Short mmCIF file of C-alpha atoms in Angstrom, two decimals:
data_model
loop_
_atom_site.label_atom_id
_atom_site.label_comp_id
_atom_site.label_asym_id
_atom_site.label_seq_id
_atom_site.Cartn_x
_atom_site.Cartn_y
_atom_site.Cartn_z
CA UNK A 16 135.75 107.77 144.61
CA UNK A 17 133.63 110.93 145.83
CA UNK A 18 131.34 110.21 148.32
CA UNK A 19 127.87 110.58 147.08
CA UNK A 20 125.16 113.64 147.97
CA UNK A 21 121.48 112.12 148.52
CA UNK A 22 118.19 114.42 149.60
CA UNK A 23 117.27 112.41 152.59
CA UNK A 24 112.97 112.86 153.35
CA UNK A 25 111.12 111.91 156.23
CA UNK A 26 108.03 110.19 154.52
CA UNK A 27 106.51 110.12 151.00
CA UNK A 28 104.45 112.28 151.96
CA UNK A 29 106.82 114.90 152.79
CA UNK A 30 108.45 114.22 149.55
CA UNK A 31 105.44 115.13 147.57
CA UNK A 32 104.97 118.33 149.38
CA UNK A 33 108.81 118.83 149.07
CA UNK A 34 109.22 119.82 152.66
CA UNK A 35 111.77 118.18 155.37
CA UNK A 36 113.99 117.23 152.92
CA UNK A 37 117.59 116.31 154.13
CA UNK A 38 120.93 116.90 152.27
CA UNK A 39 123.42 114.05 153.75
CA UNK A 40 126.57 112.60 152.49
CA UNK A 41 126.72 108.60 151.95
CA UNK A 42 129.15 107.08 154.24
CA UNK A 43 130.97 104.22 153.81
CA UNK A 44 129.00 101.47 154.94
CA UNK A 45 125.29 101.19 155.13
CA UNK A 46 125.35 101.30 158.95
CA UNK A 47 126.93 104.34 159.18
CA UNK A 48 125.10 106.28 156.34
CA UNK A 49 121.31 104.91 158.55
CA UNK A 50 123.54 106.88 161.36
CA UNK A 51 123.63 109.86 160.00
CA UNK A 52 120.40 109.93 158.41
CA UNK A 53 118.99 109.53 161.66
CA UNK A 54 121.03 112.40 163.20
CA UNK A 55 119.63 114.82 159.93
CA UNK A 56 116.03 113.60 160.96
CA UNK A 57 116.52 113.66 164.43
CA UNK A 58 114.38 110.27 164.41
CA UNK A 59 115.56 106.36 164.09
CA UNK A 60 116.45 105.31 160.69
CA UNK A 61 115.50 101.86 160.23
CA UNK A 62 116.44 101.71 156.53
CA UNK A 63 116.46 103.88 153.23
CA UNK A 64 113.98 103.13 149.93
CA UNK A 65 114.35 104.86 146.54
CA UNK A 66 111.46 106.44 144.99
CA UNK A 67 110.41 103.19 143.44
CA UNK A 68 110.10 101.71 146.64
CA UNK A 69 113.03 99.54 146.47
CA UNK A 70 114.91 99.13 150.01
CA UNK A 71 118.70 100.44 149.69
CA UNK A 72 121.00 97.32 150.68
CA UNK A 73 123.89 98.26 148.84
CA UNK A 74 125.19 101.25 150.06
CA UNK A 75 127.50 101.46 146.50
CA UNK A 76 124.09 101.08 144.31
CA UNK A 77 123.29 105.01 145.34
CA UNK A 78 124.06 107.95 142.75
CA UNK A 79 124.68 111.38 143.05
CA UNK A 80 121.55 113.51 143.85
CA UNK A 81 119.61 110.72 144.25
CA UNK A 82 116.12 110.87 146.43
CA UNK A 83 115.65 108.26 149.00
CA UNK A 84 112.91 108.23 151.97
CA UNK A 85 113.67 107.37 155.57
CA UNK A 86 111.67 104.47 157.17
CA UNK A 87 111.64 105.25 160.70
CA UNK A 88 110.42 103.50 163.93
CA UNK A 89 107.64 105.76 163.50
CA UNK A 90 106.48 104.84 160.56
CA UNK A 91 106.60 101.16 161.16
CA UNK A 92 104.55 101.64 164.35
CA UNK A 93 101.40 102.35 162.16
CA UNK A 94 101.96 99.61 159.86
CA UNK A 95 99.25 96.62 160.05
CA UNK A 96 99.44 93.81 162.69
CA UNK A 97 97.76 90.47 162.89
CA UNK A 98 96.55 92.49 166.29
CA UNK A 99 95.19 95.25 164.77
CA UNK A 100 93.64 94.87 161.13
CA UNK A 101 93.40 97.76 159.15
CA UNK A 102 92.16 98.37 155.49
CA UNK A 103 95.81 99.00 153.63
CA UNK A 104 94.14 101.26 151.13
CA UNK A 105 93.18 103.54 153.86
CA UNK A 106 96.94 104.13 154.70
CA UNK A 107 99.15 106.93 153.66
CA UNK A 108 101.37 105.93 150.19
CA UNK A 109 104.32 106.59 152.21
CA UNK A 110 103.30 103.82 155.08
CA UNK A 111 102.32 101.26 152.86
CA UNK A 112 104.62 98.16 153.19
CA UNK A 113 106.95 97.10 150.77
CA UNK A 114 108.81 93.93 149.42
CA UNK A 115 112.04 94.04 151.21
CA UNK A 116 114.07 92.54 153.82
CA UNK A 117 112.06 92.91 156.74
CA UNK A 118 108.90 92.22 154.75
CA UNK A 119 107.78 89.01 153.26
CA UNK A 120 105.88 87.70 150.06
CA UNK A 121 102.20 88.08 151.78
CA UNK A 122 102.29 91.56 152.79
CA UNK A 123 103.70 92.89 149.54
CA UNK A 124 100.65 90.78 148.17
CA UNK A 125 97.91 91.69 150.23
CA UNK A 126 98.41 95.61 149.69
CA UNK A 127 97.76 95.03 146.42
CA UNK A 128 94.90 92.70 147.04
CA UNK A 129 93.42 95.17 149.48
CA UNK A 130 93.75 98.01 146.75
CA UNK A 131 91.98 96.35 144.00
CA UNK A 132 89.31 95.03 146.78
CA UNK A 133 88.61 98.77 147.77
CA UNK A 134 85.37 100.52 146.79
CA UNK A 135 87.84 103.46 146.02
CA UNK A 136 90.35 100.92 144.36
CA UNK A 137 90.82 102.86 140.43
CA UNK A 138 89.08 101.97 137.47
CA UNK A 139 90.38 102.12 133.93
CA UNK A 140 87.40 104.98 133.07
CA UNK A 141 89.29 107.22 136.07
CA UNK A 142 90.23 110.62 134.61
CA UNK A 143 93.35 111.41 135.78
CA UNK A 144 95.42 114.55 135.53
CA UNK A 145 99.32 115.36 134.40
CA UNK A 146 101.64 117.84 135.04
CA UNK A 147 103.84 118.03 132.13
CA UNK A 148 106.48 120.65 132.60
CA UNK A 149 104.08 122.95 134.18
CA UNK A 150 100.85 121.96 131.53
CA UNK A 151 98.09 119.94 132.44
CA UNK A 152 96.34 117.46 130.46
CA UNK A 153 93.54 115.74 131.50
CA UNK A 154 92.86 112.24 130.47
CA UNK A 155 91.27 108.63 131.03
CA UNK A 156 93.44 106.22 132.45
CA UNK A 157 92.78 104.00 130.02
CA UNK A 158 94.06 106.12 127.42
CA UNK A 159 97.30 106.10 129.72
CA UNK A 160 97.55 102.46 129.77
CA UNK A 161 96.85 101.99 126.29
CA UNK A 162 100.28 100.41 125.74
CA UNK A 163 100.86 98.36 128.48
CA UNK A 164 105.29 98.14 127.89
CA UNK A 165 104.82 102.13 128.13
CA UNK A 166 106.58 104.11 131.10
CA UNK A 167 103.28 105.46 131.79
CA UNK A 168 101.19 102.42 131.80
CA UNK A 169 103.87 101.53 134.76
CA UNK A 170 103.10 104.90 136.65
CA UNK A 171 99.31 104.17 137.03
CA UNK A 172 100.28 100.46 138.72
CA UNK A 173 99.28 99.99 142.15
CA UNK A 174 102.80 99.63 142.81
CA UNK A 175 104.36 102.93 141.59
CA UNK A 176 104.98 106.28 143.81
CA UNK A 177 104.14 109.19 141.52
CA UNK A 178 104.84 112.39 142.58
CA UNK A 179 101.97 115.16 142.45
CA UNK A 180 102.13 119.02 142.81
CA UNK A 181 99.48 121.04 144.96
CA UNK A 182 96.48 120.29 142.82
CA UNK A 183 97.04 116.24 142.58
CA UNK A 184 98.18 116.21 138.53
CA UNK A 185 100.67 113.77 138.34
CA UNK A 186 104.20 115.46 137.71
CA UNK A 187 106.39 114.82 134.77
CA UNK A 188 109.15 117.01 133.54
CA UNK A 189 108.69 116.67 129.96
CA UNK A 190 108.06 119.41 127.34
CA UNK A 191 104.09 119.82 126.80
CA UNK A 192 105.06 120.60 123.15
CA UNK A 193 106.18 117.42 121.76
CA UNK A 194 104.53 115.42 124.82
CA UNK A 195 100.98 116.32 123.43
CA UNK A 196 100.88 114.81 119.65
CA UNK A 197 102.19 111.43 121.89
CA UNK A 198 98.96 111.60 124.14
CA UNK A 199 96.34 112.43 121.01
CA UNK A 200 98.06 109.25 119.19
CA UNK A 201 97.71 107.04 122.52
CA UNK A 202 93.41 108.07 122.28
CA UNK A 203 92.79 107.39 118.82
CA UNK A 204 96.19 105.84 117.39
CA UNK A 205 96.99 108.67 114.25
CA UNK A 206 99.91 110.69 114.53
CA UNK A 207 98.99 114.35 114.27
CA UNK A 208 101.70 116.85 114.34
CA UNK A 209 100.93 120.64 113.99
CA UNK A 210 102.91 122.77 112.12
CA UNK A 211 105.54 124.19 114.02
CA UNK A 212 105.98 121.19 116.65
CA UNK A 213 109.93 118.90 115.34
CA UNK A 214 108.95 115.27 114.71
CA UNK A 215 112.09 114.70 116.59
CA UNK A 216 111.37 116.19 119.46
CA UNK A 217 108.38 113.81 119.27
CA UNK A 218 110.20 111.01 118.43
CA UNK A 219 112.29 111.21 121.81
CA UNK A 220 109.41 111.27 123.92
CA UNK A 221 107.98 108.02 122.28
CA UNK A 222 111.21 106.17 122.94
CA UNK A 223 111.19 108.21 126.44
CA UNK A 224 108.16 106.79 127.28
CA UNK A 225 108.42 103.56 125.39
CA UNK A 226 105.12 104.36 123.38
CA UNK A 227 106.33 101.54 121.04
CA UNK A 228 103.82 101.91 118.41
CA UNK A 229 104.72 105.48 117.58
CA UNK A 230 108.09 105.48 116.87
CA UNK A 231 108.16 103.38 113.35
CA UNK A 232 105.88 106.05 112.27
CA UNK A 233 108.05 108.83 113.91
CA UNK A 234 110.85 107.46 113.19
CA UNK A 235 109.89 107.43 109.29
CA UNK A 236 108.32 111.28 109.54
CA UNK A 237 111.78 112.21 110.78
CA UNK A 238 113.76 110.85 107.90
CA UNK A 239 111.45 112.34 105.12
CA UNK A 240 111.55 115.57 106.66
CA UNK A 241 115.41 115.64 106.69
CA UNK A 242 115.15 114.50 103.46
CA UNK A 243 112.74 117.36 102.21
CA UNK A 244 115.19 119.85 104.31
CA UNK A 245 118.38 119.01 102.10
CA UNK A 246 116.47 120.57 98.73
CA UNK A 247 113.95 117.60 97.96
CA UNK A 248 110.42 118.68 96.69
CA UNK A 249 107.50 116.81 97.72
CA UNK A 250 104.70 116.09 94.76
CA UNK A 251 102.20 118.56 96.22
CA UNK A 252 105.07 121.72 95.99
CA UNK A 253 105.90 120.67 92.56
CA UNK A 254 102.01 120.85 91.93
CA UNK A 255 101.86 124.30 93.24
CA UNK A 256 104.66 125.62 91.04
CA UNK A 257 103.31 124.11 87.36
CA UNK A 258 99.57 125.07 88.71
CA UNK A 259 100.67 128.46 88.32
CA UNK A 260 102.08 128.33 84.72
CA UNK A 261 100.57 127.84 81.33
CA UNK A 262 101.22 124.54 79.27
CA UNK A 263 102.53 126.33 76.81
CA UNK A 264 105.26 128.30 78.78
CA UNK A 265 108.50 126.72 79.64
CA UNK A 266 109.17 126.18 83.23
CA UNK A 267 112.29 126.17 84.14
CA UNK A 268 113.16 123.12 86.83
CA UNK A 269 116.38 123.04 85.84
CA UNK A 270 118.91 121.06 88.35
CA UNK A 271 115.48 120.56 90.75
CA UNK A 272 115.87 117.58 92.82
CA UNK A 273 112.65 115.12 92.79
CA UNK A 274 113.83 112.11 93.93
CA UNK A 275 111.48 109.57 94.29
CA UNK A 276 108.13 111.94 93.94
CA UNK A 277 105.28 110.66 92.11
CA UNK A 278 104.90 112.81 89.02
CA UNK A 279 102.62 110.09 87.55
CA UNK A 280 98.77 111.76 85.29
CA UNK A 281 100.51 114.88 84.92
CA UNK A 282 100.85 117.07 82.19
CA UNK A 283 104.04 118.58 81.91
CA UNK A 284 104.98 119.45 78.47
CA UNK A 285 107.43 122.36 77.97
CA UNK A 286 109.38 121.89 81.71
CA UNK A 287 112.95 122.66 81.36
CA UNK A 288 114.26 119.85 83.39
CA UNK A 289 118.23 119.88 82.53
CA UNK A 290 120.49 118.62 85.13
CA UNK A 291 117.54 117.69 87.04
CA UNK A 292 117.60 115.02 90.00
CA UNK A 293 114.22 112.94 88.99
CA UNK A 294 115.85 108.74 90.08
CA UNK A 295 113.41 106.49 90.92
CA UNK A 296 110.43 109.11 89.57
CA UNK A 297 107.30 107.80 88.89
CA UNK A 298 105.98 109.69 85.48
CA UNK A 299 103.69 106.78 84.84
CA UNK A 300 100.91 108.12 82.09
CA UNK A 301 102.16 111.63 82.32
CA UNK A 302 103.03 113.95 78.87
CA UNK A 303 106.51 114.79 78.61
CA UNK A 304 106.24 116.60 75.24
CA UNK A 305 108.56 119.13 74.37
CA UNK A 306 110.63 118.74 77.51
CA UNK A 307 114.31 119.12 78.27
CA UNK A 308 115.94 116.42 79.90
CA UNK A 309 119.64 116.77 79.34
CA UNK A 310 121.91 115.49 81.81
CA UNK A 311 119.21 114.81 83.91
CA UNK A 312 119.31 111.48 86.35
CA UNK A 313 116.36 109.33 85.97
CA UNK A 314 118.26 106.06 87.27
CA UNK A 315 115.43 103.38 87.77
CA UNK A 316 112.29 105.73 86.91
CA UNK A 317 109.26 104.63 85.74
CA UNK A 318 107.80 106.24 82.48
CA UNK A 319 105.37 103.34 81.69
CA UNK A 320 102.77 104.69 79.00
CA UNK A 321 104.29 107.97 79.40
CA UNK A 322 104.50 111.04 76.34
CA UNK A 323 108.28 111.57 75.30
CA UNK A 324 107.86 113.40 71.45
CA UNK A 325 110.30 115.92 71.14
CA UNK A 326 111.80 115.53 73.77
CA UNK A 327 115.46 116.35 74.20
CA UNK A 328 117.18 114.08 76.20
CA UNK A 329 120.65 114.26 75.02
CA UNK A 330 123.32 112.46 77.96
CA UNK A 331 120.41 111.44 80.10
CA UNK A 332 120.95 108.78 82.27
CA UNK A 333 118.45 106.28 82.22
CA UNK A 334 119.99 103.08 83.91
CA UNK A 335 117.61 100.82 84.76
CA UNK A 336 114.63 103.05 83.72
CA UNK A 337 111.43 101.01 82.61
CA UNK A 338 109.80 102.50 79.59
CA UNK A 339 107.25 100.27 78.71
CA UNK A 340 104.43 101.49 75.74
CA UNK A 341 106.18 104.99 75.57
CA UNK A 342 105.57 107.14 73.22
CA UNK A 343 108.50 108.97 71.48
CA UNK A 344 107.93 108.30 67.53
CA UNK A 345 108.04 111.94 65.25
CA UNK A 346 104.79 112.32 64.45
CA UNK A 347 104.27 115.31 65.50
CA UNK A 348 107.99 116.56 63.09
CA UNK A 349 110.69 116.24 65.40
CA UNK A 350 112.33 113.29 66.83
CA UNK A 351 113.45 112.39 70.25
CA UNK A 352 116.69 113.06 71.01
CA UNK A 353 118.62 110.53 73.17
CA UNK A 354 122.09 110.92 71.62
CA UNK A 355 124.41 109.95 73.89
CA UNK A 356 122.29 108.75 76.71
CA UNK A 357 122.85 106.17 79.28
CA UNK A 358 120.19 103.20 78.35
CA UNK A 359 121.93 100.32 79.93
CA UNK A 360 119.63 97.82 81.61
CA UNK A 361 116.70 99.84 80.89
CA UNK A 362 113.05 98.47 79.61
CA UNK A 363 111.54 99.54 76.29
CA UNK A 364 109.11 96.85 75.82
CA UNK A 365 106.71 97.44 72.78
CA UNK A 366 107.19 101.59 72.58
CA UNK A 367 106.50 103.71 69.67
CA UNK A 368 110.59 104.75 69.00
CA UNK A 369 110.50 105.82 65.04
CA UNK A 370 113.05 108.40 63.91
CA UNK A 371 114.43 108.06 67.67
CA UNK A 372 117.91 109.55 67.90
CA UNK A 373 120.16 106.81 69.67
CA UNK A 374 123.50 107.46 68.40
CA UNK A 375 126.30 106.73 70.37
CA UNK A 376 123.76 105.83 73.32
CA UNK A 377 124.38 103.20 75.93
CA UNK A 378 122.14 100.29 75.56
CA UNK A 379 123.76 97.29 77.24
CA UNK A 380 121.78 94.49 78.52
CA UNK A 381 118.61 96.63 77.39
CA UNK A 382 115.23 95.21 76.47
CA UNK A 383 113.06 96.62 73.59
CA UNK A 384 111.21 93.49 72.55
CA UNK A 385 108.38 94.21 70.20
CA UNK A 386 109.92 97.99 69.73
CA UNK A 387 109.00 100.18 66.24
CA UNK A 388 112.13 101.68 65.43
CA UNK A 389 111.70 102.56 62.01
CA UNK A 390 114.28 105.12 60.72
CA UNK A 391 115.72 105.06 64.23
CA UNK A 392 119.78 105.95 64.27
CA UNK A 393 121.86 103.97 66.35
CA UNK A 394 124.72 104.33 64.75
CA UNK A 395 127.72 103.88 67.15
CA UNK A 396 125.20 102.74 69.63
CA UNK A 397 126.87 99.96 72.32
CA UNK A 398 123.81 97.53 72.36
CA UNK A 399 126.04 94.56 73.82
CA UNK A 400 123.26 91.61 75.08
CA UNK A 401 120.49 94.08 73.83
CA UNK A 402 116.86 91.96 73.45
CA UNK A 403 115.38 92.71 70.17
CA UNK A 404 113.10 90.22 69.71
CA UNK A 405 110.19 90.94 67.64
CA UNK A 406 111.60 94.99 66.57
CA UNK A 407 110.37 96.37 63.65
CA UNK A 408 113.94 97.85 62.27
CA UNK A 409 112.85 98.49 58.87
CA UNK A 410 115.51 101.40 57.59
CA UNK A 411 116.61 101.59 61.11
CA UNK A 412 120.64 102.91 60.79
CA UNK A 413 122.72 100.13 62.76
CA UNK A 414 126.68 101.32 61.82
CA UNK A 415 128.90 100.98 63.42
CA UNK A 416 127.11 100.19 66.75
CA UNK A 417 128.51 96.93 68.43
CA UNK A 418 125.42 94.14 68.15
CA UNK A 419 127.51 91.47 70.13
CA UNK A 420 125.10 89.06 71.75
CA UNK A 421 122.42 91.30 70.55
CA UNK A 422 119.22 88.64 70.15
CA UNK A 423 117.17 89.49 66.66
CA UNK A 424 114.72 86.77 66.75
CA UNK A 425 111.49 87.17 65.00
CA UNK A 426 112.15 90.54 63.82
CA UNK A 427 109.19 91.52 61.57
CA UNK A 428 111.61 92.79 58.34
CA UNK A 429 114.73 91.52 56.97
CA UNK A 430 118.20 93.67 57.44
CA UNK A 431 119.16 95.34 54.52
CA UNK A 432 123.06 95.30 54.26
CA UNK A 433 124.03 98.48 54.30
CA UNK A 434 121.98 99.25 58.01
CA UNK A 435 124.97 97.28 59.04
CA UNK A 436 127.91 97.97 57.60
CA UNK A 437 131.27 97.15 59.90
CA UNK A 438 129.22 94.56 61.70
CA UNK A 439 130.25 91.38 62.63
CA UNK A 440 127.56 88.90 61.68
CA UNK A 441 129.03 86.06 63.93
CA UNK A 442 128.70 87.82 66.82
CA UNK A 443 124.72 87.75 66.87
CA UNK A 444 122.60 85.18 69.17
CA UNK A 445 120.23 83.16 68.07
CA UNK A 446 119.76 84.96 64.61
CA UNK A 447 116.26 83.72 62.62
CA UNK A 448 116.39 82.47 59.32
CA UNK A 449 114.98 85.66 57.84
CA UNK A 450 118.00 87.72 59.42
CA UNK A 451 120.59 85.35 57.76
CA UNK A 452 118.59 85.31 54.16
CA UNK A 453 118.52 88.94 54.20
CA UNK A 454 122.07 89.45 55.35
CA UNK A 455 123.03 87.16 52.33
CA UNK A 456 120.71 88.44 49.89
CA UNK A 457 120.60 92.12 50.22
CA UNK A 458 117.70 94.14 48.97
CA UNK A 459 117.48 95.30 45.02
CA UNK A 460 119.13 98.78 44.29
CA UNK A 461 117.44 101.63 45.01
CA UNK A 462 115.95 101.18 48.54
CA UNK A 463 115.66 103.54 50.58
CA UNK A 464 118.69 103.90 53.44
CA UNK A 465 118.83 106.24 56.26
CA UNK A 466 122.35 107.95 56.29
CA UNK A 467 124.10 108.76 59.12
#
């Protein structure tokens, strides 16, 4: 393997002033790389520490390009002796002694001691100033150390050489850009992004720095914004384009995609909405009158309480929808239309359906317990395991369509006959007496049937 190229300085504090600095080669052995650092230096190389302060016993630990600083006879003739007590805090960083092999426990210990005792020891109300890729931002240090597992809260320990240009900031070559929302959430915790600035160029610093807290939140920013980039609308765009529009006028949404957006309180009558993308939609409350929903996906939407006369809906797909309390009878002259539509597993619990077009519709495994669907065609419907418990299917049209395991109990009117011609009567579940009397006594002549 390549021998590795180091940058060799005399003293921290020629580091920080980047001057003296050394380009040597690593030799094989630790013993002959001290050699020729002390040949570069032209001084006697007692042993080599990384920036962290870590001594270099291992000659194979060392990198390319790393930065290491020379201890040198020198600079252990001004460290403290039991002869000649000095104040370790009045020492230059680069002379302060470290935990190593020719140090023990006690004097790694009492330079930290002696920098907390100091009357110039810092205080978590210091201001302190960064460099950030040639931007300074000023700041409290106990902003900094806010989140003590952070990279920074580790820079500001007693412990921890820090590099600092001319002017004292702190250096760190980050980008300013995304560096600044990160500080402004570490003073007040709220993520604030400005337009223009990438939430993922945010989102690396927080994991750079280890700013824990912010990257759920960044992390979730990220994901709706991609999201939002591949063609999704938010609520408050959709709100801008209908704000625009009269109720009256159709506007055309067709194949818009709204997945997941809260559309709940709105009024949006006459929205051409064909082909459109609207799955797990809220439209809670919201008037749906006159709208076009063919083909469109609402897969596990929610139209609880929600306006659906005259609506035409033919092929929709509404698997797993919950309708509860919807309104969709004819009273205002023209019915629903859901002819064809894909109904299975979806909740109708006690809606206004009258007149409701359901023929050949999926309804498998659906609920519509304490439903009014008077006149309502569903012939050809598949309503396999459907719950009808407590319908009102007075004239309701029920040829054809395939009523195994379909539960009628406490239906509030009989069956007449002919609403169910071609069914088989033993396939039904738990049919009430007043479902068996009126399939074997059919109602006198001349009632009214809904055809086809």
């Amino acid at each position: 393997m390549a021998a590795a190229r180091v940058t060799l300085y005399s003293s921290m504090e020629s580091y920080r002033q980047q001057r003296k600095g050394k380009v040597i080669l690593v030799r094989e052995t630790l013993s002959e790389t001290l050699v020729a650092a002390s040949e570069k230096l032209k001084e006697n190389v007692e042993e080599l520490r990384l920036l962290t302060g870590g001594v270099v016993d291992d000659i194979t630990l060392l990198r390319e390009d790393d930065i290491l600083i020379a201890v040198t006879s020198s600079t252990e003739s001004t460290r403290a002796t039991p002869s000649s007590p000095i104040i370790l805090s009045d020492l230059p960083e680069d002379q302060l002694p470290e935990l190593g092999p020719q140090t023990d426990q006690s004097h790694f210990l009492l330079k930290k001691c002696s920098r907390l005792l100091s009357p110039d020891a810092p205080s978590r109300h210091d201001w302190v100033r960064l460099n950030v890729g040639g931007k300074v931002f000023a700041t409290s240090r106990a902003t900094i150390t806010s989140d003590p597992s952070s990279m920074l809260a580790r820079m500001f320990e007693s412990d921890w050489f820090s590099a600092t240009d001319d002017s004292g900031a702190y250096l760190i070559d980050r980008s300013p850009e995304y560096f600044e929302p990160l500080l402004n959430f570490m003073r007040h915790g709220k993520l604030i992004i400005n337009e223009g600035v990438n939430p993922q160029g945010v989102l690396e610093e927080a994991k750079f720095f280890n700013v824990t807290k912010a990257i759920q939140p960044l992390e979730t920013l990220v994901k709706n914004e991609e999201f939002s980039l591949a063609g999704h609308l938010t609520r408050k765009e959709f709100l801008q384009m209908i704000i625009g529009s009269s109720s009256s006028s159709v506007l055309r949404c067709q194949g818009i995609n709204l997945e997941g957006v809260d559309l709940s309180n709105l009024d949006l009558r006459n929205i051409n909405f064909k082909c459109a993308n609207l799955r797990y939609c809220d439209f809670s409350h919201s008037d749906l009158t006159n709208c076009v929903l063919e083909r469109a996906d609402l897969s596990y939407a929610t139209l609880n309480n929600a306006v659906l006369q005259c609506v035409h809906m033919p092929r929709v797909v509404m698997e797993g929808a919950c309708l509860k309390k919807c309104i969709m009878d004819a009273s205002l002259g023209v019915s629903t239309n859901l002819e064809g539509a894909n109904l299975k597993a979806a909740t109708f619990d006690n809606s206004q359906m009258s007149c409701v077009n359901l023929r050949l519709a999926s309804l498998k495994g659906a609920c519509l317990r304490s439903c009014n669907l008077r006149y309502a065609i569903m012939a050809g419907t598949d309503m396999e395991n459907c719950d009808l418990r407590g319908c009102d299917l007075q004239h309701a049209n029920l040829r054809g369509a395939n009523l195994a395991g379909v539960n009628f109990a406490d239906i509030t009117a009989p069956l007449h006959m002919s609403q169910t011609v071609n069914v088989n009567v033993s396939q039904l579940i738990s049919p009430t007496e007043n479902l068996q009397q009126s399939l074997d006594n059919p109602l006198p002549d001349g009632s009214n049937d809904n055809n086809d």
